[in-house]
Structures are given as structure tokens and as C-alpha cells.
PDB file of C-alpha atoms in Angstrom:
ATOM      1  CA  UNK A  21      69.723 -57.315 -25.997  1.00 48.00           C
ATOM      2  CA  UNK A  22      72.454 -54.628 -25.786  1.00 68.00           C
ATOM      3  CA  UNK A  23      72.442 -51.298 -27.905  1.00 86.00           C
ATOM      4  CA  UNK A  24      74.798 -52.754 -30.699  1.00 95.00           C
ATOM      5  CA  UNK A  25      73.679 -52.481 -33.934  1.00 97.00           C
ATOM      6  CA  UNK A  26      74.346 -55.601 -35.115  1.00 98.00           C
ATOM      7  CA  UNK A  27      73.552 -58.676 -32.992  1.00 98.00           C
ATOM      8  CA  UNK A  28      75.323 -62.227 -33.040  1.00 98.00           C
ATOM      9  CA  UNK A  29      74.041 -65.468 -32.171  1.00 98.00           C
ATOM     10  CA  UNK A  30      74.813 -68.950 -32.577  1.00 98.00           C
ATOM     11  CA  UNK A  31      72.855 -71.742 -33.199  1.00 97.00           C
ATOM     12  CA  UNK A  32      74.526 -75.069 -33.715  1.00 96.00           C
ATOM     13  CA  UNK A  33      77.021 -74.692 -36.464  1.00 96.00           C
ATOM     14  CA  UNK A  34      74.612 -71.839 -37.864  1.00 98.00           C
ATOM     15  CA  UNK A  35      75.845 -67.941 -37.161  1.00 98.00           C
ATOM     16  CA  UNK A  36      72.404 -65.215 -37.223  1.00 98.00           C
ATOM     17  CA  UNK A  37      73.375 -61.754 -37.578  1.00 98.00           C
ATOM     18  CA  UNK A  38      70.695 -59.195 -37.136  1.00 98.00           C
ATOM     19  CA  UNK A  39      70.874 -55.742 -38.053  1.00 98.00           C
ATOM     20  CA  UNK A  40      69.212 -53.761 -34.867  1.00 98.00           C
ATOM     21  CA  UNK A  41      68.524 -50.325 -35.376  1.00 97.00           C
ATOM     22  CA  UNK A  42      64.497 -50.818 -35.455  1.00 97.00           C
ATOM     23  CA  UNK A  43      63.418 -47.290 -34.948  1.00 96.00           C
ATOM     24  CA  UNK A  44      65.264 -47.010 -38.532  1.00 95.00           C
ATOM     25  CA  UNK A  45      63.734 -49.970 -39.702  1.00 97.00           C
ATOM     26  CA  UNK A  46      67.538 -51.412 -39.761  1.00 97.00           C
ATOM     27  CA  UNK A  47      69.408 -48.308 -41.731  1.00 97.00           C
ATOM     28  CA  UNK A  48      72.682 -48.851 -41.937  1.00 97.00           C
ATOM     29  CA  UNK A  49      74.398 -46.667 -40.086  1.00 95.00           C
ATOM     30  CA  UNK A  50      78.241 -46.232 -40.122  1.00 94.00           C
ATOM     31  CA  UNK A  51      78.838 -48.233 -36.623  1.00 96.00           C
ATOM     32  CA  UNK A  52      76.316 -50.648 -37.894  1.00 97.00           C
ATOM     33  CA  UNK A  53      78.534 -51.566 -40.928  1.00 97.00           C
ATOM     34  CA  UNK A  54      81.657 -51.572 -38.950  1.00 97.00           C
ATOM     35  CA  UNK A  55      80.705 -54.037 -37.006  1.00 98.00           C
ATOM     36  CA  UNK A  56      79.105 -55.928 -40.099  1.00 98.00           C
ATOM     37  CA  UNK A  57      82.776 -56.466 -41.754  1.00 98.00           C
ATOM     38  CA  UNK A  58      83.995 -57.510 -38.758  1.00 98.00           C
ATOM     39  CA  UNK A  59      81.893 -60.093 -38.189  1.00 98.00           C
ATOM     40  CA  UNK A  60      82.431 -61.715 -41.356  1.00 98.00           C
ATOM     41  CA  UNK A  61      86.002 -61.548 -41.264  1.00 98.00           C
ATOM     42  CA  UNK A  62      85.434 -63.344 -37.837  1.00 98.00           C
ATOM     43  CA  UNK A  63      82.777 -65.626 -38.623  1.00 98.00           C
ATOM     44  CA  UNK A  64      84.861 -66.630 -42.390  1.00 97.00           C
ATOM     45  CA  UNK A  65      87.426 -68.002 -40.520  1.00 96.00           C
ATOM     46  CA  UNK A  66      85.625 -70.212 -37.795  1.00 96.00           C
ATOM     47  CA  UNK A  67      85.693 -73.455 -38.458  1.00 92.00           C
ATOM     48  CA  UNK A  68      82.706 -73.989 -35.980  1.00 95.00           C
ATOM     49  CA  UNK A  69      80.314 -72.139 -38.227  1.00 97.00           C
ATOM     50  CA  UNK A  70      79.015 -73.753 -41.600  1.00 96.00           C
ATOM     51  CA  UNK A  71      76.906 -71.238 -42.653  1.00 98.00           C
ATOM     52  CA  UNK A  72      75.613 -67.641 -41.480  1.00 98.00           C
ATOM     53  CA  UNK A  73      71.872 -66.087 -41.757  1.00 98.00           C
ATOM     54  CA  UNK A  74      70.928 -62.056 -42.377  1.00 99.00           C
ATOM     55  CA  UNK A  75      68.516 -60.552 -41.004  1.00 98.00           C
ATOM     56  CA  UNK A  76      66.927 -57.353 -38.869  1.00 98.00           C
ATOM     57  CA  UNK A  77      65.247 -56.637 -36.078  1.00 98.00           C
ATOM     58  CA  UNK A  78      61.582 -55.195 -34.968  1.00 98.00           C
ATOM     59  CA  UNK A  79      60.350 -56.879 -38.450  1.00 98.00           C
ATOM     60  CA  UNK A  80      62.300 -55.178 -41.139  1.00 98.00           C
ATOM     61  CA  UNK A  81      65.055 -56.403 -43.045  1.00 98.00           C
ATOM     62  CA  UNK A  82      66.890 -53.030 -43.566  1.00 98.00           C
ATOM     63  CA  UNK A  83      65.577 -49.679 -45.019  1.00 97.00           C
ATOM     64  CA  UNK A  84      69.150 -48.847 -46.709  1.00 96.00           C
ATOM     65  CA  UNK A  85      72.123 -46.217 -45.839  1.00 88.00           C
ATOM     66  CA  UNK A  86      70.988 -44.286 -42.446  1.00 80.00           C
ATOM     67  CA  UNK A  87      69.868 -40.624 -43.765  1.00 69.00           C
ATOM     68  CA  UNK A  88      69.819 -39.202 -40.636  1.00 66.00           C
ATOM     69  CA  UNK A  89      73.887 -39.870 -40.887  1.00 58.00           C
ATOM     70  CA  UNK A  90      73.956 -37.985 -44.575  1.00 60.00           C
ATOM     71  CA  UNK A  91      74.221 -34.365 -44.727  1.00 52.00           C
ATOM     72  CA  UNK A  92      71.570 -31.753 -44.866  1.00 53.00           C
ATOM     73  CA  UNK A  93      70.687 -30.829 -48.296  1.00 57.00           C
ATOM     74  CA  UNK A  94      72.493 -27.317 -48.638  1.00 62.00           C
ATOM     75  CA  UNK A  95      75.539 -28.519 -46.140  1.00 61.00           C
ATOM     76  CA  UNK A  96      79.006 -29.408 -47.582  1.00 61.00           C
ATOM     77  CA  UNK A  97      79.144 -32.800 -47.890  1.00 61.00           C
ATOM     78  CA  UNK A  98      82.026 -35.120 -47.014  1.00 66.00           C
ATOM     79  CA  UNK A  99      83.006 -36.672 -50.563  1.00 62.00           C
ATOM     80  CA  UNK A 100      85.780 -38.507 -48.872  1.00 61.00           C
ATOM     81  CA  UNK A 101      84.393 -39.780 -45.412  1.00 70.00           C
ATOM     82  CA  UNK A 102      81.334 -40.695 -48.035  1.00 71.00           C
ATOM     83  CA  UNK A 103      83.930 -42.902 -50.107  1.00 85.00           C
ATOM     84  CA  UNK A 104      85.548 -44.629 -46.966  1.00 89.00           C
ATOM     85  CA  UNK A 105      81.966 -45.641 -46.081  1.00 90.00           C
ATOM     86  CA  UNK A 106      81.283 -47.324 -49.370  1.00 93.00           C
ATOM     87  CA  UNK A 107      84.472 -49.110 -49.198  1.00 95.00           C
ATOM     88  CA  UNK A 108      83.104 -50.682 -46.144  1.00 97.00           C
ATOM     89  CA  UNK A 109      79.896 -51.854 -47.577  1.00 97.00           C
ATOM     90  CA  UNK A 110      82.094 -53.039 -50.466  1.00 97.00           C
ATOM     91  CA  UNK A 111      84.008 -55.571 -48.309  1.00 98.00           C
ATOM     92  CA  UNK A 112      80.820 -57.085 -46.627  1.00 98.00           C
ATOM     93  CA  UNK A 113      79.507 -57.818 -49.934  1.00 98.00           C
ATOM     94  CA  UNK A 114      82.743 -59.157 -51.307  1.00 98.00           C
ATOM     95  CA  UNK A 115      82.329 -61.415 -48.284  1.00 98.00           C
ATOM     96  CA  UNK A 116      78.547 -62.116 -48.451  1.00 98.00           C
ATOM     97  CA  UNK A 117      79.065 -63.166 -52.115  1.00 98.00           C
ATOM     98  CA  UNK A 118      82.492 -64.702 -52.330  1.00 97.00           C
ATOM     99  CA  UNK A 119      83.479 -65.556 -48.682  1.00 97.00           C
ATOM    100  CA  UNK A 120      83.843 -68.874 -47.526  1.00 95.00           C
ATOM    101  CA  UNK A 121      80.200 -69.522 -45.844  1.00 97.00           C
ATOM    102  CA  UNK A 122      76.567 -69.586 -47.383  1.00 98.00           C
ATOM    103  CA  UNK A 123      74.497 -66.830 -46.515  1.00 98.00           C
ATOM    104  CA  UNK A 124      71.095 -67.036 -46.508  1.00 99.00           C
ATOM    105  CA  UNK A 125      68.691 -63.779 -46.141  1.00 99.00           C
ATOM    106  CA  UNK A 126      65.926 -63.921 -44.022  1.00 99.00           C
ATOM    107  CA  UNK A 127      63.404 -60.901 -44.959  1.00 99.00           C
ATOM    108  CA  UNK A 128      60.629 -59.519 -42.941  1.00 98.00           C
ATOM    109  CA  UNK A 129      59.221 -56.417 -43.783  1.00 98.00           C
ATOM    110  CA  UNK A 130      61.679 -54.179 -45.800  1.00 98.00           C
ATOM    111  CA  UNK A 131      64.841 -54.342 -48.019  1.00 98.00           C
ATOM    112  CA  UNK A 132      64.989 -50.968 -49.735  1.00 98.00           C
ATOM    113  CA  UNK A 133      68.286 -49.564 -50.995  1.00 97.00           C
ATOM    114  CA  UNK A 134      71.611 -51.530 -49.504  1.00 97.00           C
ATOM    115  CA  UNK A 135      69.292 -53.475 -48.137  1.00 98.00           C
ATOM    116  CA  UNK A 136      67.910 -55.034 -51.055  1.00 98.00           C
ATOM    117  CA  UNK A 137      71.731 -54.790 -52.380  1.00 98.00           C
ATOM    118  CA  UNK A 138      72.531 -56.694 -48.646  1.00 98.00           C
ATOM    119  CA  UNK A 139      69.745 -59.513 -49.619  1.00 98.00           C
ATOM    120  CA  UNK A 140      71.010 -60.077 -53.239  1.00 98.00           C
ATOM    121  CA  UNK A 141      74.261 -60.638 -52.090  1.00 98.00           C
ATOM    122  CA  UNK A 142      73.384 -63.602 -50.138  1.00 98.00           C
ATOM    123  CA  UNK A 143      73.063 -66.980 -51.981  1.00 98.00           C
ATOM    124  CA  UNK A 144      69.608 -67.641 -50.622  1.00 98.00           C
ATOM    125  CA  UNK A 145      66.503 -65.625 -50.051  1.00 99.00           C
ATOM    126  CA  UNK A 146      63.553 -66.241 -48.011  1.00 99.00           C
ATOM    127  CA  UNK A 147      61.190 -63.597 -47.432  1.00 99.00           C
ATOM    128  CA  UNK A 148      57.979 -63.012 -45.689  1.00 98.00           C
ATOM    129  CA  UNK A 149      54.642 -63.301 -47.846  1.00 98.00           C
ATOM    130  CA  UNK A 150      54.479 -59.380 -47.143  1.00 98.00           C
ATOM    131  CA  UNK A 151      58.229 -58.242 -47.513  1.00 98.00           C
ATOM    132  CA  UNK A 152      58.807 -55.344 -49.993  1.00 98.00           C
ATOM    133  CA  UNK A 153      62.100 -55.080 -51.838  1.00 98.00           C
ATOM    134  CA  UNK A 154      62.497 -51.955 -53.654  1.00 98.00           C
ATOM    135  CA  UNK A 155      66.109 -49.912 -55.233  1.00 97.00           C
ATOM    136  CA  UNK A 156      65.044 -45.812 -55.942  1.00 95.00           C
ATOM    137  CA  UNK A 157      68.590 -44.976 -55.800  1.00 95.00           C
ATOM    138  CA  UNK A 158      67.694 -43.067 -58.728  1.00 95.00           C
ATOM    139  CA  UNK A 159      64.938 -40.941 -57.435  1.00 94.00           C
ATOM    140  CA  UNK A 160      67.899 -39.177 -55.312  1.00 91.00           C
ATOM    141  CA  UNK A 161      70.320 -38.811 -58.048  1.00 94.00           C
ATOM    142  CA  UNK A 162      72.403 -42.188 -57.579  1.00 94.00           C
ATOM    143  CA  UNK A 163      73.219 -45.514 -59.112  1.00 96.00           C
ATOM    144  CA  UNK A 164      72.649 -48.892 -57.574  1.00 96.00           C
ATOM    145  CA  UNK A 165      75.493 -49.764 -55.271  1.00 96.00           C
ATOM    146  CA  UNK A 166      76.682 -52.380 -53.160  1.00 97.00           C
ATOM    147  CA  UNK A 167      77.340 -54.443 -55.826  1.00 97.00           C
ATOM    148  CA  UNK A 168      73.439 -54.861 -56.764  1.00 98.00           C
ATOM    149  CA  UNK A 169      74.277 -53.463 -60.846  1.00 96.00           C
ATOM    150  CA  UNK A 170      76.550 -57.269 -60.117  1.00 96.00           C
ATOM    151  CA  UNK A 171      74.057 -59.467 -58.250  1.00 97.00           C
ATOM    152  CA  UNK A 172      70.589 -58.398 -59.959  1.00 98.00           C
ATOM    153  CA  UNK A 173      71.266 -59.748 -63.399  1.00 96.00           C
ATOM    154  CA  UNK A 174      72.471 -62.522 -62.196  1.00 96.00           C
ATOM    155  CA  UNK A 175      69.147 -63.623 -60.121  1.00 97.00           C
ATOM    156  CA  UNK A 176      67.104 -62.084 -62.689  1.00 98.00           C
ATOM    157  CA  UNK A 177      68.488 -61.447 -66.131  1.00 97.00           C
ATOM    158  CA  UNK A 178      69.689 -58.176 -67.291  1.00 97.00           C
ATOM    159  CA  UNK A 179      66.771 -57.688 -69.392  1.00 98.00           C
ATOM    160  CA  UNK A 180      64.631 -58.011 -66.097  1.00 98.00           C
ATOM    161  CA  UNK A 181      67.046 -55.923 -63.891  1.00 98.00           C
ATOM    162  CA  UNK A 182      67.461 -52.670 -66.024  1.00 98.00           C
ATOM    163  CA  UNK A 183      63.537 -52.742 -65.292  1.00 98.00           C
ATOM    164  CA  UNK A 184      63.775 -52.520 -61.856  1.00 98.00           C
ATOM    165  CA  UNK A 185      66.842 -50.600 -61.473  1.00 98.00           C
ATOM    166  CA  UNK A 186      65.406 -47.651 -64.169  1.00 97.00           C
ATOM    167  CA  UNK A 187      61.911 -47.655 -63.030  1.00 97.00           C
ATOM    168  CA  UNK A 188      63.031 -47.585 -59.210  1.00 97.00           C
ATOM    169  CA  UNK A 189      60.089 -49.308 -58.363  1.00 97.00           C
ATOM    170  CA  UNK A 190      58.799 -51.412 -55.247  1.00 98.00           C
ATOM    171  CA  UNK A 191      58.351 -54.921 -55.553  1.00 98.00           C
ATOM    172  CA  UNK A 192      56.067 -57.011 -53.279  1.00 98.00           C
ATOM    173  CA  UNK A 193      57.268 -60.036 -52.141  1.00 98.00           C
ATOM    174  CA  UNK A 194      55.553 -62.389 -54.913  1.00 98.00           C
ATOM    175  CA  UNK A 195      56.795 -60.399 -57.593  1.00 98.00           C
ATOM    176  CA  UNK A 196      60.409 -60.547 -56.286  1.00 98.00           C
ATOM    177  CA  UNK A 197      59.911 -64.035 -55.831  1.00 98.00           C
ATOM    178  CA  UNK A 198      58.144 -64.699 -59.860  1.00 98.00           C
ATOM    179  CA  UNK A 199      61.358 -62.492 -61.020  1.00 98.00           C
ATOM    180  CA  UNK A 200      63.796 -64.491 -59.424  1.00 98.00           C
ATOM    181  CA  UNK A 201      64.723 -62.258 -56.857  1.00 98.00           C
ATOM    182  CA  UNK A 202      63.482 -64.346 -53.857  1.00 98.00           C
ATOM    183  CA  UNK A 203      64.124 -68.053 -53.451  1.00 98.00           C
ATOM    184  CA  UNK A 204      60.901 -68.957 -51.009  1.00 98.00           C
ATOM    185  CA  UNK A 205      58.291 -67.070 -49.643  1.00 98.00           C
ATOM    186  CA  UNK A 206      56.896 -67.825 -46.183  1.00 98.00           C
ATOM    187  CA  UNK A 207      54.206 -66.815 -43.815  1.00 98.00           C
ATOM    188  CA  UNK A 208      55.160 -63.454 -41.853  1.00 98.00           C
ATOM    189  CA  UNK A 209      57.383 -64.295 -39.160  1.00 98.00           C
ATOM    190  CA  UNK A 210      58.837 -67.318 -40.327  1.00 98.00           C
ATOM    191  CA  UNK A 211      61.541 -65.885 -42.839  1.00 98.00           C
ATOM    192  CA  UNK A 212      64.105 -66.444 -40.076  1.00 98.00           C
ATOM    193  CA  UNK A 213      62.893 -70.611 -39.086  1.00 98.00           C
ATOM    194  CA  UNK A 214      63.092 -70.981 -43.039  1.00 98.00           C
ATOM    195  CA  UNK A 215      66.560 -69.798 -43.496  1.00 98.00           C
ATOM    196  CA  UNK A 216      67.802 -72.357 -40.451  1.00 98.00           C
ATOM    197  CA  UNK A 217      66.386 -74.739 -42.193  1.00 98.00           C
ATOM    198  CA  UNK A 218      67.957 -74.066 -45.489  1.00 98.00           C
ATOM    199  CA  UNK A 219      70.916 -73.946 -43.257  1.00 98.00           C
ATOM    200  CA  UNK A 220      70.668 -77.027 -42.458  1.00 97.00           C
ATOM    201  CA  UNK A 221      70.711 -78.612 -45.903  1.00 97.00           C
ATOM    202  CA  UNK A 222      74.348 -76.887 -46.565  1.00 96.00           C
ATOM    203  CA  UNK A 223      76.134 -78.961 -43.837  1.00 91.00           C
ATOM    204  CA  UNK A 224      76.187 -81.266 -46.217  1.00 88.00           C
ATOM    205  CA  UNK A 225      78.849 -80.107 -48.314  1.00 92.00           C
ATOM    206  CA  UNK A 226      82.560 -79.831 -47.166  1.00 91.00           C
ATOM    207  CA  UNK A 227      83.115 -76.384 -45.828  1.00 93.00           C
ATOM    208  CA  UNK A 228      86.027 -75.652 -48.357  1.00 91.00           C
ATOM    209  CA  UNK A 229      84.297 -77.128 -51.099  1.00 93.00           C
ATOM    210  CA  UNK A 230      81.494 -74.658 -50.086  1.00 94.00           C
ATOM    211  CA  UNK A 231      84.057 -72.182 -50.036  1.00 94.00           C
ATOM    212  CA  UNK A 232      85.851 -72.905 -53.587  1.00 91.00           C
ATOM    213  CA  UNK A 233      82.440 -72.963 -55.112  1.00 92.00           C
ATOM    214  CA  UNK A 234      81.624 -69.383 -53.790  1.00 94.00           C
ATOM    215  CA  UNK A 235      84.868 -67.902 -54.222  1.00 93.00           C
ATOM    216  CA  UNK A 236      84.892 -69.058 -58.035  1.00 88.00           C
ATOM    217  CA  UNK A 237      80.890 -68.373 -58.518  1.00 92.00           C
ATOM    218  CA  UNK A 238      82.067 -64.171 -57.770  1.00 92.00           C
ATOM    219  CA  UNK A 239      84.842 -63.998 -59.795  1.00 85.00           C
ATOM    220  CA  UNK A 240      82.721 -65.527 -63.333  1.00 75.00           C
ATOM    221  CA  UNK A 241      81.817 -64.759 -65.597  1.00 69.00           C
ATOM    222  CA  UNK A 242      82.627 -60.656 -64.936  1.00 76.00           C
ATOM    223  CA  UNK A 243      84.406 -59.749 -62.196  1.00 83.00           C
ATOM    224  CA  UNK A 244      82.487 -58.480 -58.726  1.00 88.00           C
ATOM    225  CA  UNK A 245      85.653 -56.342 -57.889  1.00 89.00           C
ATOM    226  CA  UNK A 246      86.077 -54.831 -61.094  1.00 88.00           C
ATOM    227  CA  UNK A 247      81.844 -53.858 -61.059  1.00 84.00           C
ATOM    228  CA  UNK A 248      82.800 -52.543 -57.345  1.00 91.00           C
ATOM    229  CA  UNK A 249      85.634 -50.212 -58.738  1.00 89.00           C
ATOM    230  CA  UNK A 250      83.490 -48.780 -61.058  1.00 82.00           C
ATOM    231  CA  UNK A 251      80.408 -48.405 -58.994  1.00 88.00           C
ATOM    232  CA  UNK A 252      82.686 -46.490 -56.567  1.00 89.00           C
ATOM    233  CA  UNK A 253      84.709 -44.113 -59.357  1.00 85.00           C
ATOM    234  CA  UNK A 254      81.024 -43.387 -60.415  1.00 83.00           C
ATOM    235  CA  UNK A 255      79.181 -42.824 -57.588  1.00 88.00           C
ATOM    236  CA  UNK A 256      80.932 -40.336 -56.342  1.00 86.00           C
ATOM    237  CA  UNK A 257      81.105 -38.282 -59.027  1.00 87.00           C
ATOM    238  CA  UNK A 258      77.225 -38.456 -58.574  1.00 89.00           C
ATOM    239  CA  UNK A 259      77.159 -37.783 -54.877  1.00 87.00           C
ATOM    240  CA  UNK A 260      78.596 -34.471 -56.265  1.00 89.00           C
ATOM    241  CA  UNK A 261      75.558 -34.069 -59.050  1.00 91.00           C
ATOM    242  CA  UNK A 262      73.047 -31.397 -58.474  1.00 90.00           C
ATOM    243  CA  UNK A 263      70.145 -34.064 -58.964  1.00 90.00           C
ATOM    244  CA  UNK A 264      71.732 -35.883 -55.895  1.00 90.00           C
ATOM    245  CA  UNK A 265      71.354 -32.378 -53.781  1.00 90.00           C
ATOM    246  CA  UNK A 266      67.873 -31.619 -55.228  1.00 89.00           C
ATOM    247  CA  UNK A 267      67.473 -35.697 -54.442  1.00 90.00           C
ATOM    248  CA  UNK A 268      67.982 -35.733 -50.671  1.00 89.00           C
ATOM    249  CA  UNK A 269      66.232 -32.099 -50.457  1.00 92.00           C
ATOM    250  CA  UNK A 270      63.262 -33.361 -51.785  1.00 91.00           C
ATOM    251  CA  UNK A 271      63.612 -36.983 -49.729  1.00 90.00           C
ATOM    252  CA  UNK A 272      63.909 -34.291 -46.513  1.00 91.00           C
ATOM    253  CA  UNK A 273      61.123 -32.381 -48.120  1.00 93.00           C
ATOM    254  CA  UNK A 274      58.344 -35.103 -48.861  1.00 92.00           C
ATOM    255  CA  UNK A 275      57.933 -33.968 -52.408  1.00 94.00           C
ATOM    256  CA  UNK A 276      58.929 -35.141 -55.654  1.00 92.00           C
ATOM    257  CA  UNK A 277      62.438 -34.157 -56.769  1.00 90.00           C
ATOM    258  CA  UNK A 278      62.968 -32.049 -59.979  1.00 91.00           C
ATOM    259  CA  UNK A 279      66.095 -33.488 -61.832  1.00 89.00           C
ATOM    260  CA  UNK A 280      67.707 -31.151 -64.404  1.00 89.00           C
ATOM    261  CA  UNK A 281      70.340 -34.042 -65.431  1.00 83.00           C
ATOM    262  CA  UNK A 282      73.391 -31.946 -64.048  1.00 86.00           C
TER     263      UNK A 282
END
């Protein structure tokens, strides 16, 4: 394999991508989502491809936004460059949820952060009998983002979500999969053989009917784009927060932040 961080293979009428940063356990770094979006846009408009699979490399799924990329707590930060990344992620989930192919997750190990946002985008989950999915956006002074304040509810209930979103808490992979967040659970290993088999069972179904179906699915019954402008006008007003600062201090620190609600 090459040093990309984000690998491409085809099987059949079946596209893999792999997130491959493993010493980060898969943290998305800014090349990393770069290459992400274009992908999509690429693979969306091949006819040759039915349907696409995520997933990472070295047995993670992906850990969330790359922190060794963020700035040191106490260093300016770069509000804007900051904003321009976000808009990225925002286009691959506008794709993973209403492009024109299925996308089915395949989780080993990890989905923490945009990761877990990344796997609740897709429109089918499989995950390893030891995968952990887990959103503590708030225990560094954020909201959910990538669209997960969208696709939560609507795998869970809203009731069920605001649970995991405001405790921040880690989910094992059976009680993702009782809440509704996982679709199947497999032995570890096999997450990736499961989702090319569920795969398999979309070929069935006319590409653009596929594609109609998703397109309407993330525009009903609230609107993913409108959630997306919010989540952006909002979050970075937070990235400017003092919790977020005494957030990422304490992340660098190992200790438990102190939040003061300013």
C-alpha cells in the first residue's frame, strides 16, 4: 500500500474506501478528507460502481478529527482555516447520506467523534462484536458535527440520542446495535466480508432508483443542509469558547477539563 490516507479498491461493482492513517487509529486528517470528497464525487458518478463500503485500516474505524493537526491549547487558533475544514467534512456527508450510491460502514475497533458521525451517515452498519462507538464532543467544549445532531435521531429516536450526545458516553458494540445505531454485529474481523455481502443484496435495485430514494430520504422530513448550516454558524462560535480551550488543554493534559460555561 502507498502512504495515502485514504485507499481505493474495487471489487466487482463494489468500491472499499479505507481510511489509512493507523498510527492515529484513522484520524482524519485534513489530506485525509480531501481525498475523501473526491472520491465520492468520483465514485457518484461511475456507472461501474453500485455501491461503496467505509472503512479503516490497522483495525479501527476512525478515532475522529486528527488532534495532532489542531492547535496547541494557548496558540491562536485558525477560526477560518477551521471553518474551510468543516465544510469539507460537510460535503462527504452530504454525499454519504444523499449521494447516489449505498454506503455501508464496516467497523472494527473504533468510531469516536467524526467517526461515529462518518458511520451514521452511511445507510448500513456492520460492526465488529468489540467495536466502540462513542461522541464526547462535549467534554472539549463542542457540539456534535458532521451532521450526527441529523443522522442520530433518525437511527435512534431523539429521545435516545440527546442521551448519548449529553452524556458523551462510549457505547460498546451491542449497545449501539440494541439502540439502533448498528445494523449487524459480527465476529472481529469480519465487519468488512459482511458489508460486501450487504453489498451484494443492493444490486438489485436500479442504480437511479437507488439514487432517487437516497436523495429524497436526506432532504425529509428536516432538511440535512439546513442542520449543516447551523451546526457550522454554531460551532464556530464554540471553537472560540473558553471551555473549548480549557477542552483541548485538558485532552493534551490527561486530566479532566473544568468548564466554566463561557
Amino acid at each position: 500500500m502507498n502512504d495515502s490516507p485514504l485507499h481505493v479498491r474495487i471489487e466487482g461493482s463494489v468500491a472499499i474506501l479505507t481510511l489509512s492513517a493507523p498510527e492515529r487509529r484513522n484520524a482524519i486528517s485534513t489530506d485525509m478528507r480531501h481525498e475523501l470528497l473526491a472520491q465520492l464525487r468520483l465514485l457518484g458518478d461511475n456507472d461501474q460502481v453500485h455501491a461503496l463500503v467505509l472503512t479503516g485500516a490497522g483495525g479501527h474505524f476512525c478515532s475522529g478529527g486528527d488532534v495532532s493537526q489542531m492547535a496547541a491549547p494557548g496558540q491562536p487558533r485558525d477560526i477560518v482555516g477551521g471553518g474551510r475544514r468543516l465544510a469539507i467534512l460537510h460535503d462527504c456527508i452530504r454525499l454519504l447520506v444523499g449521494g447516489p450510491k449505498p454506503v455501508v460502514a464496516a467497523v472494527e475497533g473504533v468510531a469516536f467523534g467524526a467517526g461515529m458521525s462518518f458511520a451514521m451517515a452511511c445507510d448500513w452498519v456492520v460492526a465488529a462484536e468489540d467495536a466502540r462507538f462513542g461522541a464526547a464532543f462535549g467534554k472539549v467544549g463542542l457540539m456534535p458535527d458532521c451532521g450526527l445532531l441529523w443522522t442520530l435521531p433518525r437511527r435512534v429516536g431523539e429521545a435516545a440520542a440527546r442521551d448519548v450526545l449529553l452524556t458523551a458516553r462510549v457505547l460498546d458494540a451491542s449497545q449501539a446495535k440494541t439502540l439502533g445505531m448498528v445494523n449487524e454485529l459480527v465476529s472481529p474481523g469480519q465487519a468488512l466480508a459482511a458489508a460486501l455481502k450487504k453489498c451484494a443484496e443492493y444490486a438489485v435495485v436500479a442504480p437511479r432508483s437507488a439514487a432517487a430514494v437516497k436523495a429524497v430520504l436526506a432532504r425529509a422530513p428536516d432538511s440535512l443542509n439546513d442542520l449543516l448550516q447551523m451546526e457550522a454558524d454554531l460551532q464556530q462560535s464554540l471553537r472560540q469558547s473558553v471551555d473549548h480551550e480549557e477542552g483541548r488543554k485538558a485532552f493534551t493534559e490527561k486530566r479532566a477539563p473544568v468548564f466554566i460555561g463561557r
